[in-house]
JSON list of C-alpha atoms in Angstrom, two decimals:
[
{"chain": "A", "resi": 29, "resn": "GLU", "atom": "CA", "xyz": [-0.21, 0.23, 0.04]},
{"chain": "A", "resi": 30, "resn": "ILE", "atom": "CA", "xyz": [2.80, 2.16, 1.30]},
{"chain": "A", "resi": 31, "resn": "GLY", "atom": "CA", "xyz": [4.32, 1.73, -2.60]},
{"chain": "A", "resi": 32, "resn": "LYS", "atom": "CA", "xyz": [1.69, 2.53, -4.67]},
{"chain": "A", "resi": 33, "resn": "LEU", "atom": "CA", "xyz": [1.28, 5.62, -2.80]},
{"chain": "A", "resi": 34, "resn": "SER", "atom": "CA", "xyz": [4.66, 6.35, -3.09]},
{"chain": "A", "resi": 35, "resn": "ALA", "atom": "CA", "xyz": [4.78, 5.75, -6.80]},
{"chain": "A", "resi": 36, "resn": "SER", "atom": "CA", "xyz": [1.66, 7.26, -7.02]},
{"chain": "A", "resi": 37, "resn": "LEU", "atom": "CA", "xyz": [3.29, 11.11, -5.49]},
{"chain": "A", "resi": 38, "resn": "SER", "atom": "CA", "xyz": [6.23, 10.65, -7.45]},
{"chain": "A", "resi": 39, "resn": "ARG", "atom": "CA", "xyz": [4.27, 10.86, -10.86]},
{"chain": "A", "resi": 40, "resn": "SER", "atom": "CA", "xyz": [1.85, 13.10, -9.52]},
{"chain": "A", "resi": 41, "resn": "LYS", "atom": "CA", "xyz": [4.86, 15.61, -9.16]},
{"chain": "A", "resi": 42, "resn": "ASN", "atom": "CA", "xyz": [6.59, 14.26, -12.62]},
{"chain": "A", "resi": 43, "resn": "GLU", "atom": "CA", "xyz": [3.44, 15.58, -13.65]},
{"chain": "A", "resi": 44, "resn": "ILE", "atom": "CA", "xyz": [3.28, 19.17, -12.09]},
{"chain": "A", "resi": 45, "resn": "LYS", "atom": "CA", "xyz": [6.87, 19.24, -13.23]},
{"chain": "A", "resi": 46, "resn": "ASP", "atom": "CA", "xyz": [5.47, 18.43, -16.91]},
{"chain": "A", "resi": 47, "resn": "LEU", "atom": "CA", "xyz": [2.49, 20.82, -16.75]},
{"chain": "A", "resi": 48, "resn": "LYS", "atom": "CA", "xyz": [4.89, 23.97, -14.98]},
{"chain": "A", "resi": 49, "resn": "HIS", "atom": "CA", "xyz": [7.20, 23.18, -18.07]},
{"chain": "A", "resi": 50, "resn": "ALA", "atom": "CA", "xyz": [4.28, 23.04, -19.85]},
{"chain": "A", "resi": 51, "resn": "LEU", "atom": "CA", "xyz": [3.36, 26.85, -19.04]},
{"chain": "A", "resi": 52, "resn": "SER", "atom": "CA", "xyz": [6.49, 28.11, -19.78]},
{"chain": "A", "resi": 53, "resn": "SER", "atom": "CA", "xyz": [6.54, 26.82, -22.97]},
{"chain": "A", "resi": 54, "resn": "VAL", "atom": "CA", "xyz": [2.82, 28.66, -23.69]},
{"chain": "A", "resi": 55, "resn": "LYS", "atom": "CA", "xyz": [3.93, 31.84, -21.76]},
{"chain": "A", "resi": 56, "resn": "ASN", "atom": "CA", "xyz": [6.77, 32.39, -24.76]},
{"chain": "A", "resi": 57, "resn": "THR", "atom": "CA", "xyz": [4.82, 31.85, -27.31]},
{"chain": "A", "resi": 58, "resn": "ILE", "atom": "CA", "xyz": [2.48, 34.25, -25.90]},
{"chain": "A", "resi": 59, "resn": "LYS", "atom": "CA", "xyz": [5.37, 36.80, -25.00]},
{"chain": "A", "resi": 60, "resn": "ILE", "atom": "CA", "xyz": [6.32, 35.51, -28.84]},
{"chain": "A", "resi": 61, "resn": "MET", "atom": "CA", "xyz": [3.19, 36.35, -30.36]},
{"chain": "A", "resi": 62, "resn": "ASP", "atom": "CA", "xyz": [2.27, 39.59, -28.66]},
{"chain": "A", "resi": 63, "resn": "ASP", "atom": "CA", "xyz": [5.74, 40.76, -30.11]},
{"chain": "A", "resi": 64, "resn": "ILE", "atom": "CA", "xyz": [4.95, 40.00, -33.41]},
{"chain": "A", "resi": 65, "resn": "ILE", "atom": "CA", "xyz": [1.70, 41.41, -33.26]},
{"chain": "A", "resi": 66, "resn": "PHE", "atom": "CA", "xyz": [3.35, 44.55, -32.29]},
{"chain": "A", "resi": 67, "resn": "ALA", "atom": "CA", "xyz": [5.59, 44.80, -34.85]},
{"chain": "A", "resi": 68, "resn": "LYS", "atom": "CA", "xyz": [2.67, 44.04, -37.30]},
{"chain": "A", "resi": 69, "resn": "ASP", "atom": "CA", "xyz": [0.80, 47.08, -35.82]},
{"chain": "A", "resi": 70, "resn": "GLN", "atom": "CA", "xyz": [4.35, 49.69, -36.14]},
{"chain": "A", "resi": 71, "resn": "ALA", "atom": "CA", "xyz": [4.37, 48.95, -39.40]},
{"chain": "A", "resi": 72, "resn": "ILE", "atom": "CA", "xyz": [1.33, 49.44, -40.37]},
{"chain": "A", "resi": 73, "resn": "ILE", "atom": "CA", "xyz": [1.15, 52.77, -38.47]},
{"chain": "A", "resi": 74, "resn": "THR", "atom": "CA", "xyz": [4.52, 54.19, -40.54]},
{"chain": "A", "resi": 75, "resn": "TYR", "atom": "CA", "xyz": [2.98, 53.07, -43.83]},
{"chain": "A", "resi": 76, "resn": "TYR", "atom": "CA", "xyz": [-0.10, 54.90, -42.58]},
{"chain": "A", "resi": 77, "resn": "ASP", "atom": "CA", "xyz": [1.84, 58.05, -41.81]},
{"chain": "A", "resi": 78, "resn": "GLY", "atom": "CA", "xyz": [3.65, 58.02, -44.53]},
{"chain": "A", "resi": 79, "resn": "PHE", "atom": "CA", "xyz": [0.09, 57.33, -46.89]},
{"chain": "A", "resi": 80, "resn": "ARG", "atom": "CA", "xyz": [-1.40, 60.54, -44.69]},
{"chain": "A", "resi": 81, "resn": "SER", "atom": "CA", "xyz": [1.76, 63.18, -45.36]},
{"chain": "A", "resi": 82, "resn": "ILE", "atom": "CA", "xyz": [0.94, 61.96, -49.10]},
{"chain": "A", "resi": 83, "resn": "LYS", "atom": "CA", "xyz": [-2.98, 62.25, -48.87]},
{"chain": "A", "resi": 84, "resn": "PRO", "atom": "CA", "xyz": [-4.30, 64.05, -45.55]},
{"chain": "A", "resi": 85, "resn": "ASN", "atom": "CA", "xyz": [-8.13, 64.07, -45.92]},
{"chain": "A", "resi": 86, "resn": "TYR", "atom": "CA", "xyz": [-7.51, 60.06, -46.08]},
{"chain": "A", "resi": 87, "resn": "ILE", "atom": "CA", "xyz": [-8.21, 58.58, -42.89]},
{"chain": "A", "resi": 88, "resn": "ASP", "atom": "CA", "xyz": [-8.22, 54.92, -41.76]},
{"chain": "A", "resi": 89, "resn": "ASN", "atom": "CA", "xyz": [-10.59, 54.20, -38.94]},
{"chain": "A", "resi": 90, "resn": "THR", "atom": "CA", "xyz": [-9.68, 51.25, -37.67]},
{"chain": "A", "resi": 91, "resn": "ILE", "atom": "CA", "xyz": [-5.74, 52.82, -36.90]},
{"chain": "A", "resi": 92, "resn": "GLU", "atom": "CA", "xyz": [-5.50, 54.67, -34.00]},
{"chain": "A", "resi": 93, "resn": "PRO", "atom": "CA", "xyz": [-5.44, 57.90, -34.74]},
{"chain": "A", "resi": 94, "resn": "ALA", "atom": "CA", "xyz": [-1.90, 60.10, -33.00]},
{"chain": "A", "resi": 95, "resn": "ILE", "atom": "CA", "xyz": [-4.40, 63.20, -32.44]},
{"chain": "A", "resi": 96, "resn": "PHE", "atom": "CA", "xyz": [-7.82, 63.14, -30.98]},
{"chain": "A", "resi": 97, "resn": "TYR", "atom": "CA", "xyz": [-9.98, 65.90, -31.77]},
{"chain": "A", "resi": 98, "resn": "GLU", "atom": "CA", "xyz": [-12.83, 64.95, -29.97]},
{"chain": "A", "resi": 99, "resn": "LYS", "atom": "CA", "xyz": [-12.42, 63.79, -26.40]},
{"chain": "A", "resi": 100, "resn": "ASP", "atom": "CA", "xyz": [-15.39, 61.13, -26.95]},
{"chain": "A", "resi": 101, "resn": "ALA", "atom": "CA", "xyz": [-12.87, 59.80, -29.52]},
{"chain": "A", "resi": 102, "resn": "LYS", "atom": "CA", "xyz": [-9.89, 59.37, -27.14]},
{"chain": "A", "resi": 103, "resn": "ASN", "atom": "CA", "xyz": [-12.11, 57.75, -24.67]},
{"chain": "A", "resi": 104, "resn": "LEU", "atom": "CA", "xyz": [-13.09, 55.24, -27.42]},
{"chain": "A", "resi": 105, "resn": "TRP", "atom": "CA", "xyz": [-10.50, 54.33, -28.54]},
{"chain": "A", "resi": 106, "resn": "ASN", "atom": "CA", "xyz": [-8.77, 53.85, -25.17]},
{"chain": "A", "resi": 107, "resn": "GLY", "atom": "CA", "xyz": [-11.68, 51.91, -23.49]},
{"chain": "A", "resi": 108, "resn": "TRP", "atom": "CA", "xyz": [-11.43, 49.23, -27.40]},
{"chain": "A", "resi": 109, "resn": "HIS", "atom": "CA", "xyz": [-7.11, 49.51, -25.97]},
{"chain": "A", "resi": 110, "resn": "ASP", "atom": "CA", "xyz": [-8.22, 48.34, -22.93]},
{"chain": "A", "resi": 111, "resn": "ASP", "atom": "CA", "xyz": [-10.46, 45.55, -23.67]},
{"chain": "A", "resi": 112, "resn": "THR", "atom": "CA", "xyz": [-8.00, 43.84, -26.04]},
{"chain": "A", "resi": 113, "resn": "LYS", "atom": "CA", "xyz": [-6.95, 41.83, -23.00]},
{"chain": "A", "resi": 114, "resn": "ASP", "atom": "CA", "xyz": [-9.95, 39.78, -23.62]},
{"chain": "A", "resi": 115, "resn": "ASP", "atom": "CA", "xyz": [-12.06, 40.51, -26.61]},
{"chain": "A", "resi": 116, "resn": "LEU", "atom": "CA", "xyz": [-8.80, 39.04, -29.34]},
{"chain": "A", "resi": 117, "resn": "ASN", "atom": "CA", "xyz": [-11.51, 40.04, -32.40]},
{"chain": "A", "resi": 118, "resn": "ILE", "atom": "CA", "xyz": [-10.62, 44.28, -31.10]},
{"chain": "A", "resi": 119, "resn": "ARG", "atom": "CA", "xyz": [-7.20, 43.33, -31.54]},
{"chain": "A", "resi": 120, "resn": "LYS", "atom": "CA", "xyz": [-7.56, 42.13, -34.74]},
{"chain": "A", "resi": 121, "resn": "LYS", "atom": "CA", "xyz": [-9.77, 44.81, -35.97]},
{"chain": "A", "resi": 122, "resn": "TYR", "atom": "CA", "xyz": [-7.79, 47.64, -34.57]},
{"chain": "A", "resi": 123, "resn": "THR", "atom": "CA", "xyz": [-4.16, 48.57, -34.90]},
{"chain": "A", "resi": 124, "resn": "PHE", "atom": "CA", "xyz": [-3.26, 50.59, -31.54]},
{"chain": "A", "resi": 125, "resn": "ARG", "atom": "CA", "xyz": [-0.70, 53.32, -31.47]},
{"chain": "A", "resi": 126, "resn": "THR", "atom": "CA", "xyz": [2.60, 52.49, -28.67]},
{"chain": "A", "resi": 127, "resn": "ARG", "atom": "CA", "xyz": [0.83, 53.66, -25.28]},
{"chain": "A", "resi": 128, "resn": "VAL", "atom": "CA", "xyz": [3.76, 55.74, -23.17]}
]
């Protein structure tokens, strides 16, 4: 009976060790994906700003403006930015500038 408990405890410790390793791997993958998304967003913003310098009247409503002319618009974008942690569809649809 003690041998079975000891074996079970040993298996459980190994499973915990494996789960910790898997969790660490997932966290690393998430960080890499966040870095890729950030780089993509910055590239989009750079091209958009360049395009806007040539054609200032063009506005893409899915890219966060560099300057807000209305308080409501700034609040709306801040809300979307805060909600991206919980709703990945927002992250897919909109491009956000870097928060300082």
